[in-house]
Short mmCIF file of C-alpha atoms in Angstrom, two decimals:
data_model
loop_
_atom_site.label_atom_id
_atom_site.label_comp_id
_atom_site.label_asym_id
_atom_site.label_seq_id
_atom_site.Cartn_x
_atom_site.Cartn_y
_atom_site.Cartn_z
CA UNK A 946 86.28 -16.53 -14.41
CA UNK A 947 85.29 -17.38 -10.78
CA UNK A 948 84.42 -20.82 -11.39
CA UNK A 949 87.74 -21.26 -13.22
CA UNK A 950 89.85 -19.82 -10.14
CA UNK A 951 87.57 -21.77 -7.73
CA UNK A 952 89.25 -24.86 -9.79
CA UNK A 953 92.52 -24.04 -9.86
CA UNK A 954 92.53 -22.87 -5.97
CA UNK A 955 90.91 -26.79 -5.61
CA UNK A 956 94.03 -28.24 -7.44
CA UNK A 957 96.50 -25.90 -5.66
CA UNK A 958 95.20 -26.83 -2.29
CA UNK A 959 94.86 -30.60 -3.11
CA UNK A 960 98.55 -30.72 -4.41
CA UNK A 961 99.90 -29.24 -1.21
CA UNK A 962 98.09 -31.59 1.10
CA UNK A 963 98.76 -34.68 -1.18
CA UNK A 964 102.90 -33.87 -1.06
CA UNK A 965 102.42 -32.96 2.65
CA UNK A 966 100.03 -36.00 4.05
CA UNK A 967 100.24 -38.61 0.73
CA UNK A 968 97.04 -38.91 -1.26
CA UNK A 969 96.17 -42.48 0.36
CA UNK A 970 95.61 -40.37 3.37
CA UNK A 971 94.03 -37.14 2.29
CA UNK A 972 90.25 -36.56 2.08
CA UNK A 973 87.55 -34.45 -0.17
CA UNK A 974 86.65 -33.07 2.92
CA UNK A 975 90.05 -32.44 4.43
CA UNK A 976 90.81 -30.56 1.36
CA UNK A 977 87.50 -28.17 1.39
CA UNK A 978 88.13 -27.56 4.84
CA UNK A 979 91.82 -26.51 3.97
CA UNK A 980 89.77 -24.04 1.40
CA UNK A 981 87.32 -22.88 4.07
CA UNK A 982 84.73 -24.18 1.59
CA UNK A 983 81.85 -26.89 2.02
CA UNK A 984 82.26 -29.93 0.30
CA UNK A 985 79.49 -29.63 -1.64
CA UNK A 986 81.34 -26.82 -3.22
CA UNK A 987 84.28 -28.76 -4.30
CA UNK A 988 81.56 -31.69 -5.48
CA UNK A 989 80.50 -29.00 -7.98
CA UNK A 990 83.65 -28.85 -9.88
CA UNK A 991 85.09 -32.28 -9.09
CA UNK A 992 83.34 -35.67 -8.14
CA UNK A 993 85.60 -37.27 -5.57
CA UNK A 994 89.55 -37.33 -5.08
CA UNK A 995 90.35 -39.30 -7.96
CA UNK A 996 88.76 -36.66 -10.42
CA UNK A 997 90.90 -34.05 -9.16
CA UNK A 998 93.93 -36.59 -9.27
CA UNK A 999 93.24 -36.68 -13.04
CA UNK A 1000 92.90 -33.38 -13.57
CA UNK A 1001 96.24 -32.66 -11.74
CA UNK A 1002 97.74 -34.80 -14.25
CA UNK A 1003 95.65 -33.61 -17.25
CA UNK A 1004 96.10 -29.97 -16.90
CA UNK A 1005 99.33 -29.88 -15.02
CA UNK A 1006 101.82 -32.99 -14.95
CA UNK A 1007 101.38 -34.30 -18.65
CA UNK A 1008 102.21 -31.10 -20.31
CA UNK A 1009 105.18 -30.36 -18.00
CA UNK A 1010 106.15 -33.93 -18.29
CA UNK A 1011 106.24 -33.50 -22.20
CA UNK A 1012 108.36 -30.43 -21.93
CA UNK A 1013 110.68 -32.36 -20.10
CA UNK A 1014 110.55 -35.31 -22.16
CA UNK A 1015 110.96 -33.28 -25.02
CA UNK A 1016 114.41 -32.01 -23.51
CA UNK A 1017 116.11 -35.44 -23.92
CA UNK A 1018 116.72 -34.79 -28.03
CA UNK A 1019 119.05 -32.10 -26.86
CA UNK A 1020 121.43 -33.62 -24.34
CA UNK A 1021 124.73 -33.51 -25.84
CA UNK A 1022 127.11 -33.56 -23.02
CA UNK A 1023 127.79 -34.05 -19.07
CA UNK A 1024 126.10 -30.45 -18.58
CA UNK A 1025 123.06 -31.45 -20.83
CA UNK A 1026 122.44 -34.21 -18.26
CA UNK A 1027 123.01 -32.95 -15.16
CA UNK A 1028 120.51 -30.06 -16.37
CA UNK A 1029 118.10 -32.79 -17.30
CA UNK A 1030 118.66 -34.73 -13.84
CA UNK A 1031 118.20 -31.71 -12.07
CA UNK A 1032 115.08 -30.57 -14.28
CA UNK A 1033 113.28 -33.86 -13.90
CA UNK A 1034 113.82 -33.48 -9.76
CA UNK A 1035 112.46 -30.72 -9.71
CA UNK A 1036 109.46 -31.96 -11.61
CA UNK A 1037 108.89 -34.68 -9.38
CA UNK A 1038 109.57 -32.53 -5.97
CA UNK A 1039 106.80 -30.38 -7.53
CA UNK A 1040 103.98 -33.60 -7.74
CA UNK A 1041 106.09 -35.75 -5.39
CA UNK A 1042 102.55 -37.51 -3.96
CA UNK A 1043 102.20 -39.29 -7.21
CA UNK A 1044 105.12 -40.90 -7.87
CA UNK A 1045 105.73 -42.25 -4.16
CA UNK A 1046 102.49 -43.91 -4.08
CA UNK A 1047 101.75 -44.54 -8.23
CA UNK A 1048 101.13 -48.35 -7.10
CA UNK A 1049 98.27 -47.15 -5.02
CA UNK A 1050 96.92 -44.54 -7.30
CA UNK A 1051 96.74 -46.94 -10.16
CA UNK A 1052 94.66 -49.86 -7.48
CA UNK A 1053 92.37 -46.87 -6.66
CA UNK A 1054 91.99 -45.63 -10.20
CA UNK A 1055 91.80 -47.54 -13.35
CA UNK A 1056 90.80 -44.48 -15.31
CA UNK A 1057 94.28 -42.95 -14.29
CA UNK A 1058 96.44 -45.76 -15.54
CA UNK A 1059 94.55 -45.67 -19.15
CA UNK A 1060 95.55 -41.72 -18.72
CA UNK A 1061 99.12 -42.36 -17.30
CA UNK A 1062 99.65 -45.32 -20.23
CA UNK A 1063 100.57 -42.58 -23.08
CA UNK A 1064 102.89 -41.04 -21.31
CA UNK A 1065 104.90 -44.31 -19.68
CA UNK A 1066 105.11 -45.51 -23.50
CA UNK A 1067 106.14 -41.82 -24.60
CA UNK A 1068 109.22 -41.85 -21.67
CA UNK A 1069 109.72 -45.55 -22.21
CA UNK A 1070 110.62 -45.11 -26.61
CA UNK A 1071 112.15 -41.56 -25.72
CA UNK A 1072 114.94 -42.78 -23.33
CA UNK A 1073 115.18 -45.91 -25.54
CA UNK A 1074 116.35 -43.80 -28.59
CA UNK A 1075 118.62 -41.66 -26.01
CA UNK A 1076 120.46 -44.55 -24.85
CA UNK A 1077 121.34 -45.50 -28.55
CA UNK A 1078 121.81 -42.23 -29.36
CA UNK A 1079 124.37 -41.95 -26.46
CA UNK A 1080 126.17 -45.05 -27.18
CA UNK A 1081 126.05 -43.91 -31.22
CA UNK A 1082 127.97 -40.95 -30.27
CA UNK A 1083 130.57 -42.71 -27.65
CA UNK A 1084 129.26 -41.41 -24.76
CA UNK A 1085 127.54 -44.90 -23.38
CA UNK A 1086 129.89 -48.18 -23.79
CA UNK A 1087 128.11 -50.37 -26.29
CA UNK A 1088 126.32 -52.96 -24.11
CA UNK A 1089 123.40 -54.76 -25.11
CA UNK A 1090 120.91 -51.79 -25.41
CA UNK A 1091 118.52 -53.83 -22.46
CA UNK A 1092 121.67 -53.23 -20.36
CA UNK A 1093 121.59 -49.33 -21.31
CA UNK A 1094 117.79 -48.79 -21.26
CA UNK A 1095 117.96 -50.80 -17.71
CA UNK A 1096 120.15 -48.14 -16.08
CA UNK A 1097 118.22 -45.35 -17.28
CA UNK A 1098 115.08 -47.36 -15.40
CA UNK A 1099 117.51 -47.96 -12.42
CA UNK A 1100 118.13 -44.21 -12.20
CA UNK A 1101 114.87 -43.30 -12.73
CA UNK A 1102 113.94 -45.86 -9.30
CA UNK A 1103 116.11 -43.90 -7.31
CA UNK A 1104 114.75 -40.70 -8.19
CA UNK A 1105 111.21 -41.78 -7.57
CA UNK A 1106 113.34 -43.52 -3.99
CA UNK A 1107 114.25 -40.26 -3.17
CA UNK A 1108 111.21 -38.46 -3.53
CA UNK A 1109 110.24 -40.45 -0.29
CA UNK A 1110 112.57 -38.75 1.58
CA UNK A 1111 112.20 -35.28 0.50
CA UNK A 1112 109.76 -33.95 3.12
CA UNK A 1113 112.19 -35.75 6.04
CA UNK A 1114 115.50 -34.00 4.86
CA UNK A 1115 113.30 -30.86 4.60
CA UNK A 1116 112.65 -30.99 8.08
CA UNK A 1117 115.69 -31.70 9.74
CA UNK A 1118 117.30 -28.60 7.36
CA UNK A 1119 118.27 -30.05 4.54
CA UNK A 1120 117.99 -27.79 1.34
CA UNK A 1121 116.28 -28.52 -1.77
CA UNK A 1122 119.58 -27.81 -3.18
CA UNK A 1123 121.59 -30.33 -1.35
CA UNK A 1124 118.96 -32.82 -1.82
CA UNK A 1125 119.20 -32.44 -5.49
CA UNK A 1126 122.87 -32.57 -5.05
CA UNK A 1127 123.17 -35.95 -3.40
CA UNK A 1128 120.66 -37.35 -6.05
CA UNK A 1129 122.79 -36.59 -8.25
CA UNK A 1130 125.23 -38.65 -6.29
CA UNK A 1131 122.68 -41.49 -6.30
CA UNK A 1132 121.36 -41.16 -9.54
CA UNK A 1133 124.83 -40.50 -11.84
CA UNK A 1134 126.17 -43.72 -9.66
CA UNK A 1135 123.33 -46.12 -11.20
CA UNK A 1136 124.66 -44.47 -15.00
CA UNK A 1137 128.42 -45.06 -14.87
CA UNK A 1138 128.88 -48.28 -15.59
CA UNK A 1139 127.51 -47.85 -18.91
CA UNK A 1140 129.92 -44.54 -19.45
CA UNK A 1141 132.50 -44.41 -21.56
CA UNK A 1142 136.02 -43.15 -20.26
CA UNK A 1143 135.49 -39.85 -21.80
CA UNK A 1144 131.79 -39.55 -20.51
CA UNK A 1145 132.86 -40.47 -16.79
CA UNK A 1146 135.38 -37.87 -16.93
CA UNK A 1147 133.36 -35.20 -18.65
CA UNK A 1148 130.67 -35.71 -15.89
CA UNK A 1149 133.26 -35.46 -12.85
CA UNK A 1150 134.94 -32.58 -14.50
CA UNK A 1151 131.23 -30.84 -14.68
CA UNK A 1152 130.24 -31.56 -10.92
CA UNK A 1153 133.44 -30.15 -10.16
CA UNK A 1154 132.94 -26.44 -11.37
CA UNK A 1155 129.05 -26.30 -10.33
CA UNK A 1156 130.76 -27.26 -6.43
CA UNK A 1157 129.69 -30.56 -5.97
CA UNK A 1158 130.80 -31.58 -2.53
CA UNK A 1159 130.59 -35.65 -2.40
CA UNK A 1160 132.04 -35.97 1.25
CA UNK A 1161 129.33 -33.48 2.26
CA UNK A 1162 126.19 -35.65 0.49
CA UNK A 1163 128.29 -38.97 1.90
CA UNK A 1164 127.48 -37.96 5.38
CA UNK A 1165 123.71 -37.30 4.94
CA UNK A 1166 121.19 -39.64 6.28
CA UNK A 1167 120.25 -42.60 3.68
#
């Protein structure tokens, strides 16, 4: 039971310096001394940096990112989305380190893109059949499905663009609730040219009763 805690409290600890400082710049040794414990103690349980990267994703991001993943089936309408947009934020607030610097994980870690290579073909064939899906059911305007699956990518950039600025807005007072807000700006702005009249509508109408102020996100910093 111990040893199992000692791991978790080694994952917990490693998460918050890696969203805080970046990975790239965070050491084993920064991270026992942020435990109080001797790196030989965190050796014990995990071999270097990258181990406990993997076992972040193992034990924490996959299964969370399959949950969310698995949400996609059941998006019906505007509200359906925005939950999903908002759900899949808050995912990647929560493990923001690795998807601001996946191109340098992946250099520094060939076991973690064999890992990560599942899951980038399970997102990749499960927005695929959502954008035909969509455009099946007259919410997406029947373009090429490249075009559709292309703006889901595009939306997806700017989320992972965003992410870099998270900690900044934080600090200058910016709540996680406006910064989800204007990503939604950002992110719903890469989707509507492949909306149908209906969908555009249904969307504005739904940011509309949750509050959504757009001059308010206009004015924060890019």
């Amino acid at each position: 039971m111990k040893s199992k805690k000692t791991r978790e409290r080694i994952l917990d600890a490693s998460l918050e310096l890696f969203n805080k400082r970046k990975a790239s710049n965070v050491s084993t040794v920064q991270i026992s001394a942020a435990m109080s414990i001797s790196p030989g103690n965190l050796y014990y349980y995990y071999a270097n940096k990258e181990d406990v990267i993997r076992c972040l994703w193992d034990e924490r991001m996959s299964g969370k990112l399959d949950e969310l993943l698995n949400g996609v089936a059941d998006i019906k309408t505007a509200a359906d989305l925005l939950d999903f947009i908002k759900a899949g934020l808050e995912y990647m607030i929560e493990y923001r380190f690795f998807y601001t610097e996946i191109s340098t994980l992946f250099i520094n870690d060939e076991k973690l893109v064999e890992i990560y290579r599942e899951a980038d073909k399970k997102m990749r064939d499960t927005f695929s059949d959502f954008v035909v899906r969509m455009g099946e059911e007259g919410k997406f305007i029947d373009h090429d499905e490249a075009i559709r699956i292309m703006s889901i990518q595009n939306a997806v950039a700017v989320a992972e663009q965003m992410l870099d600025r998270y900690d900044v807005y934080l600090e200058r007072g910016i709540t996680k609730e406006d910064f989800i807000g204007f990503s939604w700006l950002r992110i719903i702005s890469t989707l509507v040219p492949v909306f149908e009249d209906g969908m555009r509508t249904e969307v504005r109408e739904e940011l509309k009763a949750r509050g959504y102020n757009k001059e308010k996100y206009l004015e924060l910093p890019r």
